[in-house]
PDB file of C-alpha atoms and ligand atoms in Angstrom:
ATOM      1  CA  MET A   1       1.373  34.857  10.779  1.00 53.00           C
ATOM      2  CA  LYS A   2       1.652  31.166  11.466  1.00 54.00           C
ATOM      3  CA  LEU A   3      -1.528  30.645   9.498  1.00 57.00           C
ATOM      4  CA  THR A   4       0.114  28.200   7.123  1.00 64.00           C
ATOM      5  CA  THR A   5       0.752  25.686   9.895  1.00 63.00           C
ATOM      6  CA  SER A   6      -2.800  25.606  11.168  1.00 63.00           C
ATOM      7  CA  ALA A   7      -4.188  25.543   7.635  1.00 63.00           C
ATOM      8  CA  ALA A   8      -1.957  22.580   6.900  1.00 62.00           C
ATOM      9  CA  LEU A   9      -3.062  20.876  10.102  1.00 60.00           C
ATOM     10  CA  SER A  10      -6.747  21.225   9.367  1.00 59.00           C
ATOM     11  CA  ALA A  11      -6.213  20.017   5.817  1.00 58.00           C
ATOM     12  CA  LEU A  12      -4.454  17.028   7.324  1.00 56.00           C
ATOM     13  CA  ALA A  13      -7.310  16.409   9.752  1.00 56.00           C
ATOM     14  CA  LEU A  14      -9.781  16.531   6.874  1.00 54.00           C
ATOM     15  CA  SER A  15      -7.863  14.124   4.739  1.00 53.00           C
ATOM     16  CA  PHE A  16      -7.546  11.682   7.631  1.00 54.00           C
ATOM     17  CA  THR A  17     -11.255  11.896   8.314  1.00 52.00           C
ATOM     18  CA  ALA A  18     -11.878  10.867   4.742  1.00 49.00           C
ATOM     19  CA  LEU A  19      -9.449   7.973   4.928  1.00 50.00           C
ATOM     20  CA  PRO A  20     -11.401   5.008   6.375  1.00 58.00           C
ATOM     21  CA  ALA A  21     -13.847   4.749   3.467  1.00 81.00           C
ATOM     22  CA  PHE A  22     -12.627   2.541   0.655  1.00 92.00           C
ATOM     23  CA  ALA A  23     -14.312   2.734  -2.709  1.00 93.00           C
ATOM     24  CA  GLY A  24     -13.812  -0.858  -3.773  1.00 96.00           C
ATOM     25  CA  ASP A  25     -15.841  -4.030  -3.409  1.00 97.00           C
ATOM     26  CA  ILE A  26     -14.312  -6.417  -0.875  1.00 97.00           C
ATOM     27  CA  ASP A  27     -15.621  -9.650  -2.444  1.00 97.00           C
ATOM     28  CA  ALA A  28     -14.486  -8.679  -5.920  1.00 98.00           C
ATOM     29  CA  GLY A  29     -11.168  -7.708  -4.331  1.00 98.00           C
ATOM     30  CA  GLU A  30     -10.800 -11.129  -2.760  1.00 98.00           C
ATOM     31  CA  ASN A  31     -11.292 -12.828  -6.124  1.00 98.00           C
ATOM     32  CA  ALA A  32      -8.849 -10.498  -7.803  1.00 98.00           C
ATOM     33  CA  PHE A  33      -6.303 -11.022  -5.020  1.00 98.00           C
ATOM     34  CA  GLN A  34      -6.576 -14.782  -5.492  1.00 98.00           C
ATOM     35  CA  SER A  35      -6.133 -14.652  -9.224  1.00 98.00           C
ATOM     36  CA  GLN A  36      -3.583 -11.837  -9.489  1.00 98.00           C
ATOM     37  CA  CYS A  37      -1.607 -11.422  -6.282  1.00 98.00           C
ATOM     38  CA  GLN A  38      -1.347 -14.606  -4.287  1.00 97.00           C
ATOM     39  CA  ASN A  39       1.285 -16.205  -6.468  1.00 97.00           C
ATOM     40  CA  CYS A  40       3.672 -13.697  -4.944  1.00 98.00           C
ATOM     41  CA  HIS A  41       2.039 -12.321  -1.778  1.00 98.00           C
ATOM     42  CA  ASN A  42       0.100 -13.501   1.222  1.00 98.00           C
ATOM     43  CA  VAL A  43      -1.377 -11.815   4.288  1.00 98.00           C
ATOM     44  CA  THR A  44       0.041 -13.182   7.538  1.00 97.00           C
ATOM     45  CA  ASN A  45      -0.657 -11.657  10.957  1.00 95.00           C
ATOM     46  CA  GLU A  46       1.757 -11.268  13.900  1.00 92.00           C
ATOM     47  CA  ASP A  47       0.847 -14.741  15.171  1.00 93.00           C
ATOM     48  CA  GLY A  48       1.815 -16.319  11.870  1.00 94.00           C
ATOM     49  CA  ASP A  49      -1.775 -17.062  10.801  1.00 96.00           C
ATOM     50  CA  VAL A  50      -2.191 -16.851   7.027  1.00 97.00           C
ATOM     51  CA  LEU A  51      -5.338 -14.745   6.530  1.00 97.00           C
ATOM     52  CA  ALA A  52      -5.242 -14.589   2.732  1.00 98.00           C
ATOM     53  CA  GLY A  53      -3.264 -16.441   0.118  1.00 98.00           C
ATOM     54  CA  ARG A  54      -1.102 -19.472   0.786  1.00 97.00           C
ATOM     55  CA  PRO A  55       1.614 -20.206   3.338  1.00 97.00           C
ATOM     56  CA  ASN A  56       5.289 -19.881   2.402  1.00 94.00           C
ATOM     57  CA  VAL A  57       4.792 -17.473  -0.467  1.00 96.00           C
ATOM     58  CA  ARG A  58       7.688 -15.048  -0.266  1.00 94.00           C
ATOM     59  CA  THR A  59       8.304 -13.594  -3.707  1.00 97.00           C
ATOM     60  CA  GLY A  60       6.586 -10.401  -2.571  1.00 98.00           C
ATOM     61  CA  PRO A  61       6.305  -8.961   0.950  1.00 98.00           C
ATOM     62  CA  ASN A  62       3.583  -9.887   3.441  1.00 98.00           C
ATOM     63  CA  LEU A  63       0.669  -7.497   2.866  1.00 98.00           C
ATOM     64  CA  TYR A  64      -0.722  -7.643   6.411  1.00 97.00           C
ATOM     65  CA  GLY A  65      -1.399  -4.089   7.604  1.00 96.00           C
ATOM     66  CA  VAL A  66       0.003  -2.591   4.421  1.00 97.00           C
ATOM     67  CA  ILE A  67      -2.584   0.212   4.271  1.00 95.00           C
ATOM     68  CA  GLY A  68      -1.392   3.021   6.494  1.00 94.00           C
ATOM     69  CA  ARG A  69       2.242   2.022   6.681  1.00 95.00           C
ATOM     70  CA  GLU A  70       5.153   3.329   4.682  1.00 97.00           C
ATOM     71  CA  PRO A  71       6.338   1.493   1.565  1.00 98.00           C
ATOM     72  CA  GLY A  72       9.140  -0.999   1.916  1.00 98.00           C
ATOM     73  CA  ALA A  73       8.744  -1.663   5.630  1.00 96.00           C
ATOM     74  CA  VAL A  74       8.340  -5.432   6.118  1.00 96.00           C
ATOM     75  CA  ASP A  75      11.275  -6.627   8.230  1.00 94.00           C
ATOM     76  CA  GLY A  76      13.506  -9.087   6.492  1.00 95.00           C
ATOM     77  CA  PHE A  77      12.032  -8.635   3.011  1.00 97.00           C
ATOM     78  CA  ARG A  78      14.632  -7.655   0.439  1.00 97.00           C
ATOM     79  CA  TYR A  79      12.980  -4.749  -1.308  1.00 98.00           C
ATOM     80  CA  GLY A  80      14.400  -2.846  -4.214  1.00 98.00           C
ATOM     81  CA  ALA A  81      16.173   0.377  -3.254  1.00 98.00           C
ATOM     82  CA  SER A  82      13.611   2.587  -5.026  1.00 98.00           C
ATOM     83  CA  LEU A  83      10.617   1.409  -3.005  1.00 98.00           C
ATOM     84  CA  VAL A  84      12.550   1.796   0.249  1.00 98.00           C
ATOM     85  CA  GLU A  85      13.526   5.316  -0.785  1.00 98.00           C
ATOM     86  CA  VAL A  86       9.879   6.231  -1.366  1.00 98.00           C
ATOM     87  CA  GLY A  87       9.077   4.927   2.133  1.00 97.00           C
ATOM     88  CA  GLU A  88      11.848   7.047   3.617  1.00 97.00           C
ATOM     89  CA  SER A  89      10.446  10.135   1.919  1.00 96.00           C
ATOM     90  CA  GLY A  90       7.430  10.045   4.232  1.00 94.00           C
ATOM     91  CA  VAL A  91       4.858   8.507   1.882  1.00 96.00           C
ATOM     92  CA  VAL A  92       2.262   6.223   3.462  1.00 97.00           C
ATOM     93  CA  TRP A  93       0.246   3.624   1.554  1.00 97.00           C
ATOM     94  CA  ASP A  94      -3.275   4.980   1.271  1.00 96.00           C
ATOM     95  CA  GLU A  95      -5.834   4.194  -1.395  1.00 97.00           C
ATOM     96  CA  GLU A  96      -4.630   6.743  -3.959  1.00 97.00           C
ATOM     97  CA  GLU A  97      -0.934   5.943  -3.573  1.00 98.00           C
ATOM     98  CA  MET A  98      -1.592   2.250  -3.891  1.00 98.00           C
ATOM     99  CA  VAL A  99      -3.884   2.575  -6.916  1.00 98.00           C
ATOM    100  CA  ALA A 100      -1.123   4.443  -8.721  1.00 98.00           C
ATOM    101  CA  TYR A 101       1.442   1.840  -7.671  1.00 98.00           C
ATOM    102  CA  LEU A 102      -0.668  -1.159  -8.699  1.00 98.00           C
ATOM    103  CA  LEU A 103      -1.489   0.262 -12.124  1.00 98.00           C
ATOM    104  CA  ASP A 104       2.178   0.780 -12.918  1.00 98.00           C
ATOM    105  CA  PRO A 105       4.815   0.185 -10.226  1.00 98.00           C
ATOM    106  CA  THR A 106       7.755   1.453 -12.265  1.00 98.00           C
ATOM    107  CA  SER A 107       6.089   4.716 -13.302  1.00 98.00           C
ATOM    108  CA  TYR A 108       4.899   5.211  -9.749  1.00 98.00           C
ATOM    109  CA  LEU A 109       8.438   4.938  -8.383  1.00 98.00           C
ATOM    110  CA  ARG A 110       9.877   7.167 -11.103  1.00 98.00           C
ATOM    111  CA  GLU A 111       7.344   9.872 -10.416  1.00 98.00           C
ATOM    112  CA  ALA A 112       7.571   9.626  -6.636  1.00 97.00           C
ATOM    113  CA  LEU A 113      11.361   9.910  -6.699  1.00 98.00           C
ATOM    114  CA  ASP A 114      11.570  12.151  -9.736  1.00 97.00           C
ATOM    115  CA  ASP A 115      14.153   9.722 -11.047  1.00 98.00           C
ATOM    116  CA  ARG A 116      13.805   8.080 -14.429  1.00 97.00           C
ATOM    117  CA  ARG A 117      16.128   5.287 -13.432  1.00 97.00           C
ATOM    118  CA  ALA A 118      14.050   4.152 -10.460  1.00 98.00           C
ATOM    119  CA  ARG A 119      13.142   0.467 -10.682  1.00 97.00           C
ATOM    120  CA  SER A 120      10.459  -1.783  -9.314  1.00 98.00           C
ATOM    121  CA  GLN A 121      10.984  -5.367  -8.299  1.00 97.00           C
ATOM    122  CA  MET A 122       7.288  -6.037  -8.686  1.00 98.00           C
ATOM    123  CA  SER A 123       6.861  -7.084 -12.283  1.00 95.00           C
ATOM    124  CA  PHE A 124       3.108  -7.067 -12.323  1.00 97.00           C
ATOM    125  CA  ARG A 125       0.411  -4.499 -13.079  1.00 98.00           C
ATOM    126  CA  VAL A 126      -3.280  -4.375 -12.390  1.00 98.00           C
ATOM    127  CA  ARG A 127      -5.086  -3.575 -15.628  1.00 97.00           C
ATOM    128  CA  ASP A 128      -7.828  -1.275 -14.401  1.00 97.00           C
ATOM    129  CA  GLU A 129      -8.427   1.135 -11.586  1.00 98.00           C
ATOM    130  CA  ASP A 130     -11.658  -0.435 -10.316  1.00 98.00           C
ATOM    131  CA  THR A 131      -9.937  -3.761  -9.781  1.00 98.00           C
ATOM    132  CA  ALA A 132      -7.105  -2.002  -7.958  1.00 98.00           C
ATOM    133  CA  ARG A 133      -9.646  -0.317  -5.647  1.00 98.00           C
ATOM    134  CA  ASP A 134     -11.414  -3.630  -5.004  1.00 98.00           C
ATOM    135  CA  ILE A 135      -8.147  -5.301  -4.007  1.00 98.00           C
ATOM    136  CA  ILE A 136      -7.263  -2.379  -1.732  1.00 98.00           C
ATOM    137  CA  ALA A 137     -10.668  -2.588   0.000  1.00 97.00           C
ATOM    138  CA  PHE A 138      -9.998  -6.303   0.530  1.00 97.00           C
ATOM    139  CA  LEU A 139      -6.489  -5.718   1.913  1.00 97.00           C
ATOM    140  CA  ALA A 140      -7.652  -2.886   4.172  1.00 95.00           C
ATOM    141  CA  GLN A 141      -9.491  -5.419   6.336  1.00 94.00           C
ATOM    142  CA  PHE A 142      -6.267  -6.922   7.575  1.00 95.00           C
ATOM    143  CA  GLY A 143      -4.489  -5.010  10.298  1.00 88.00           C
ATOM    144  CA  ALA A 144      -5.235  -1.557   8.897  1.00 53.00           C
ATOM    145  CA  VAL A 145      -3.865   1.200  11.087  1.00 54.00           C
ATOM    146  CA  GLU A 146      -6.500   3.598  12.374  1.00 51.00           C
ATOM    147  CA  GLU A 147      -4.619   6.800  11.937  1.00 47.00           C
ATOM    148  CA  ASP A 148      -7.525   9.227  11.950  1.00 50.00           C
ATOM    149  CA  GLU A 149      -7.842   9.437  15.735  1.00 49.00           C
ATOM    150  CA  GLU A 150      -4.136   9.775  16.517  1.00 50.00           C
ATOM    151  CA  ALA A 151      -3.558  12.357  13.815  1.00 49.00           C
ATOM    152  CA  THR A 152      -6.354  14.714  14.791  1.00 51.00           C
ATOM    153  CA  GLU A 153      -5.455  14.822  18.515  1.00 52.00           C
ATOM    154  CA  GLU A 154      -1.997  16.153  17.708  1.00 51.00           C
ATOM    155  CA  GLU A 155      -2.661  19.951  18.011  1.00 50.00           C
ATOM    156  CA  SER A 156      -1.349  21.898  20.971  1.00 45.00           C
TER     157      SER A 156
HETATM  158  C1  HEC B   1       5.266 -11.640  -9.799  1.00 67.81           C
HETATM  159  C2  HEC B   1       5.165 -11.445  -8.369  1.00 67.81           C
HETATM  160  C3  HEC B   1       4.191 -10.390  -7.880  1.00 67.81           C
HETATM  161  C4  HEC B   1       2.837 -10.271  -8.168  1.00 67.81           C
HETATM  162  C5  HEC B   1       2.001 -11.128  -9.098  1.00 67.81           C
HETATM  163  C6  HEC B   1       2.373  -9.171  -7.358  1.00 67.81           C
HETATM  164  N1  HEC B   1       3.385  -8.641  -6.621  1.00 67.81           N
HETATM  165 FE1  HEC B   1       3.246  -7.063  -5.324  1.00 67.81          FE
HETATM  166  N2  HEC B   1       5.248  -7.130  -5.028  1.00 67.81           N
HETATM  167  C7  HEC B   1       6.108  -8.063  -5.559  1.00 67.81           C
HETATM  168  C8  HEC B   1       7.473  -7.730  -5.187  1.00 67.81           C
HETATM  169  C9  HEC B   1       8.727  -8.509  -5.553  1.00 67.81           C
HETATM  170  C10 HEC B   1       7.387  -6.541  -4.413  1.00 67.81           C
HETATM  171  C11 HEC B   1       8.555  -5.712  -3.844  1.00 67.81           C
HETATM  172  C12 HEC B   1       8.823  -4.590  -4.852  1.00 67.81           C
HETATM  173  C13 HEC B   1      10.124  -3.836  -4.696  1.00 67.81           C
HETATM  174  O1  HEC B   1      10.883  -4.133  -3.759  1.00 67.81           O
HETATM  175  O2  HEC B   1      10.390  -2.941  -5.527  1.00 67.81           O
HETATM  176  C14 HEC B   1       5.977  -6.212  -4.321  1.00 67.81           C
HETATM  177  C15 HEC B   1       5.480  -5.120  -3.611  1.00 67.81           C
HETATM  178  C16 HEC B   1       4.144  -4.857  -3.417  1.00 67.81           C
HETATM  179  C17 HEC B   1       3.613  -3.812  -2.571  1.00 67.81           C
HETATM  180  C18 HEC B   1       4.421  -2.876  -1.703  1.00 67.81           C
HETATM  181  C19 HEC B   1       4.496  -3.523  -0.324  1.00 67.81           C
HETATM  182  C20 HEC B   1       5.268  -2.785   0.735  1.00 67.81           C
HETATM  183  O3  HEC B   1       5.591  -3.446   1.739  1.00 67.81           O
HETATM  184  O4  HEC B   1       5.557  -1.607   0.588  1.00 67.81           O
HETATM  185  C21 HEC B   1       2.256  -3.890  -2.651  1.00 67.81           C
HETATM  186  C22 HEC B   1       1.262  -3.017  -1.953  1.00 67.81           C
HETATM  187  C23 HEC B   1       1.952  -4.962  -3.564  1.00 67.81           C
HETATM  188  N3  HEC B   1       3.111  -5.527  -4.008  1.00 67.81           N
HETATM  189  C24 HEC B   1       0.667  -5.353  -3.878  1.00 67.81           C
HETATM  190  C25 HEC B   1       0.369  -6.313  -4.846  1.00 67.81           C
HETATM  191  C26 HEC B   1      -0.983  -6.639  -5.253  1.00 67.81           C
HETATM  192  C27 HEC B   1      -2.222  -6.034  -4.641  1.00 67.81           C
HETATM  193  C28 HEC B   1      -0.877  -7.574  -6.228  1.00 67.81           C
HETATM  194  C29 HEC B   1      -1.982  -8.190  -7.049  1.00 67.81           C
HETATM  195  C30 HEC B   1      -2.736  -7.262  -7.835  1.00 67.81           C
HETATM  196  C31 HEC B   1       0.538  -7.840  -6.421  1.00 67.81           C
HETATM  197  N4  HEC B   1       1.253  -7.055  -5.563  1.00 67.81           N
HETATM  198  C32 HEC B   1       1.041  -8.753  -7.341  1.00 67.81           C
HETATM  199  C33 HEC B   1       5.763  -9.138  -6.347  1.00 67.81           C
HETATM  200  C34 HEC B   1       4.522  -9.347  -6.914  1.00 67.81           C
END
């Protein structure tokens, strides 16, 4: 009778098991990050060490640990309301969500919120999916949350 719950849980476990593998090429991702992203973003850890990009770049939020966390969650960064709303809806940045976002932030937000007036404050798009995956593989090295273990232990 409660079959739906356990089916959903095992589907969840499966999808988390598949999560740690990233399709992209880290070195290509580093080059693409340098040429396309670091004008607006850097990657800075909790100790303030800049791991990618340049210091004092604050147009876009710090991307440290971005994979595995919800959108719009860097303390003190003034996000647009739409991205914050997507984060509050329970979405987490994984490879597929972020590919869609990078290829077209505005369309991504409009689809996620089912709201044609949703707006992005990131006025930049990655031109092709492979490059997006490379950049994601590069970013995943920095502070990625290992959710697979926690999520699968959850059953009672
Ligand atoms: C022109 C500046 C600019 C460029 C270039 C840019 N971004 Fe952004 N990015 C932003 C801004 C501003 C936001 C916040 C968007 C909002 O609040 O709607 C953002 C948000 C993001 C987010 C969501 C972060 C979070 O905390 O939820 C990701 C992921 C992201 N950018 C990745 C990238 C990547 C990868 C590149 C390079 C391919 C890139 N951005 C290029 C300005 C930029």
